[in-house]
Amino acid sequence: PPLAARAASATLEHSLAGSAIRIRQGQTAVSAWPVLTSAEEMQAVMPSHAPLGDAELIVIRDGQASRPAPVRIVEASFGAFSRNGHGWGPGEIWNSDGRPNTLQNPARPGETVRMAGTGLGPADGRDQLAHRAPARSLPAVTAGGKSVTAVQWAGRDAGQPGADELEFTLPTDVPEGCYVPVQ
């Protein structure tokens, strides 16, 4: 498609603006749920029942299938969203006051924060719906090289399909300042 198309509702379909994604491993094939499609990129929700391991990804646009591209599907591999939406720079993190974490409004040691991203793995519920659902296991989180021992929530964001949230309390001995790494 020449122009970008974004899914208009919280319930996704297996195709968007004539585009679809299939994941194939041997005789098993599943469809992803496209969220955004344009001439340069596609974003989609990987179904929880996708086969783990090496597979092939096929993009279908206007009935024409691409050559299969190799992919490796893992149970979970969280990636934080960046605030600028381009995959670099400060993460999309909100402080306990509900405001974005910024240079002017930094999180403090002992404060509970929320971080947006994707890749927590399968969650309870239907993958193509925007709904709040817990991840099947809590991830390990570090902030400023310190282990976070209080992860209160890990799971689907209720606002958008394929998006996840982590809610955790920063350790009391986490370094203060700008650009403290969170992993």
mmCIF file with all atom_site columns, C-alpha atoms in Angstrom, residues 14 21-25 27-33 45-55 73-76 121-128 136 156:
data_model
loop_
_atom_site.group_PDB
_atom_site.id
_atom_site.type_symbol
_atom_site.label_atom_id
_atom_site.label_alt_id
_atom_site.label_comp_id
_atom_site.label_asym_id
_atom_site.label_entity_id
_atom_site.label_seq_id
_atom_site.pdbx_PDB_ins_code
_atom_site.Cartn_x
_atom_site.Cartn_y
_atom_site.Cartn_z
_atom_site.occupancy
_atom_site.B_iso_or_equiv
_atom_site.pdbx_formal_charge
_atom_site.auth_seq_id
_atom_site.auth_comp_id
_atom_site.auth_asym_id
_atom_site.auth_atom_id
_atom_site.pdbx_PDB_model_num
ATOM 1  C CA . HIS A 1 14  ? -5.890 -11.196 9.757  1.00 0.00 ? 14  HIS A CA 1
ATOM 2  C CA . ILE A 1 21  ? 1.531  -11.989 7.455  1.00 0.00 ? 21  ILE A CA 1
ATOM 3  C CA . ARG A 1 22  ? 1.875  -15.779 7.642  1.00 0.00 ? 22  ARG A CA 1
ATOM 4  C CA . ILE A 1 23  ? 4.331  -17.656 9.838  1.00 0.00 ? 23  ILE A CA 1
ATOM 5  C CA . ARG A 1 24  ? 5.215  -21.150 8.678  1.00 0.00 ? 24  ARG A CA 1
ATOM 6  C CA . GLN A 1 25  ? 7.201  -23.929 10.317 1.00 0.00 ? 25  GLN A CA 1
ATOM 7  C CA . GLN A 1 27  ? 3.399  -28.133 8.022  1.00 0.00 ? 27  GLN A CA 1
ATOM 8  C CA . THR A 1 28  ? 2.245  -25.595 10.649 1.00 0.00 ? 28  THR A CA 1
ATOM 9  C CA . ALA A 1 29  ? 1.121  -22.156 9.486  1.00 0.00 ? 29  ALA A CA 1
ATOM 10 C CA . VAL A 1 30  ? -0.440 -19.331 11.504 1.00 0.00 ? 30  VAL A CA 1
ATOM 11 C CA . SER A 1 31  ? -1.526 -15.789 10.674 1.00 0.00 ? 31  SER A CA 1
ATOM 12 C CA . ALA A 1 32  ? -0.425 -12.682 12.535 1.00 0.00 ? 32  ALA A CA 1
ATOM 13 C CA . TRP A 1 33  ? -2.744 -9.702  13.134 1.00 0.00 ? 33  TRP A CA 1
ATOM 14 C CA . VAL A 1 45  ? 0.770  -9.070  16.733 1.00 0.00 ? 45  VAL A CA 1
ATOM 15 C CA . MET A 1 46  ? 2.398  -12.503 16.809 1.00 0.00 ? 46  MET A CA 1
ATOM 16 C CA . PRO A 1 47  ? -0.153 -15.134 17.840 1.00 0.00 ? 47  PRO A CA 1
ATOM 17 C CA . SER A 1 48  ? 0.587  -16.849 21.159 1.00 0.00 ? 48  SER A CA 1
ATOM 18 C CA . HIS A 1 49  ? 0.272  -20.235 19.479 1.00 0.00 ? 49  HIS A CA 1
ATOM 19 C CA . ALA A 1 50  ? 2.966  -19.491 16.861 1.00 0.00 ? 50  ALA A CA 1
ATOM 20 C CA . PRO A 1 51  ? 5.500  -22.332 16.633 1.00 0.00 ? 51  PRO A CA 1
ATOM 21 C CA . LEU A 1 52  ? 8.683  -21.655 18.635 1.00 0.00 ? 52  LEU A CA 1
ATOM 22 C CA . GLY A 1 53  ? 12.064 -21.954 16.938 1.00 0.00 ? 53  GLY A CA 1
ATOM 23 C CA . ASP A 1 54  ? 13.137 -21.341 13.375 1.00 0.00 ? 54  ASP A CA 1
ATOM 24 C CA . ALA A 1 55  ? 10.281 -20.500 11.014 1.00 0.00 ? 55  ALA A CA 1
ATOM 25 C CA . ILE A 1 73  ? 10.364 -17.209 17.363 1.00 0.00 ? 73  ILE A CA 1
ATOM 26 C CA . VAL A 1 74  ? 11.070 -17.299 21.101 1.00 0.00 ? 74  VAL A CA 1
ATOM 27 C CA . GLU A 1 75  ? 8.758  -17.594 24.111 1.00 0.00 ? 75  GLU A CA 1
ATOM 28 C CA . ALA A 1 76  ? 9.461  -14.003 25.208 1.00 0.00 ? 76  ALA A CA 1
ATOM 29 C CA . GLY A 1 121 ? 5.221  -13.527 25.358 1.00 0.00 ? 121 GLY A CA 1
ATOM 30 C CA . PRO A 1 122 ? 1.886  -15.306 25.523 1.00 0.00 ? 122 PRO A CA 1
ATOM 31 C CA . ALA A 1 123 ? -0.784 -13.845 27.763 1.00 0.00 ? 123 ALA A CA 1
ATOM 32 C CA . ASP A 1 124 ? -4.173 -15.074 28.790 1.00 0.00 ? 124 ASP A CA 1
ATOM 33 C CA . GLY A 1 125 ? -6.939 -13.992 26.474 1.00 0.00 ? 125 GLY A CA 1
ATOM 34 C CA . ARG A 1 126 ? -7.257 -13.418 22.755 1.00 0.00 ? 126 ARG A CA 1
ATOM 35 C CA . ASP A 1 127 ? -4.154 -11.972 21.070 1.00 0.00 ? 127 ASP A CA 1
ATOM 36 C CA . GLN A 1 128 ? -6.028 -9.817  18.563 1.00 0.00 ? 128 GLN A CA 1
ATOM 37 C CA . ARG A 1 136 ? 2.490  -16.009 32.120 1.00 0.00 ? 136 ARG A CA 1
ATOM 38 C CA . ARG A 1 156 ? -0.885 -6.738  27.983 1.00 0.00 ? 156 ARG A CA 1
#
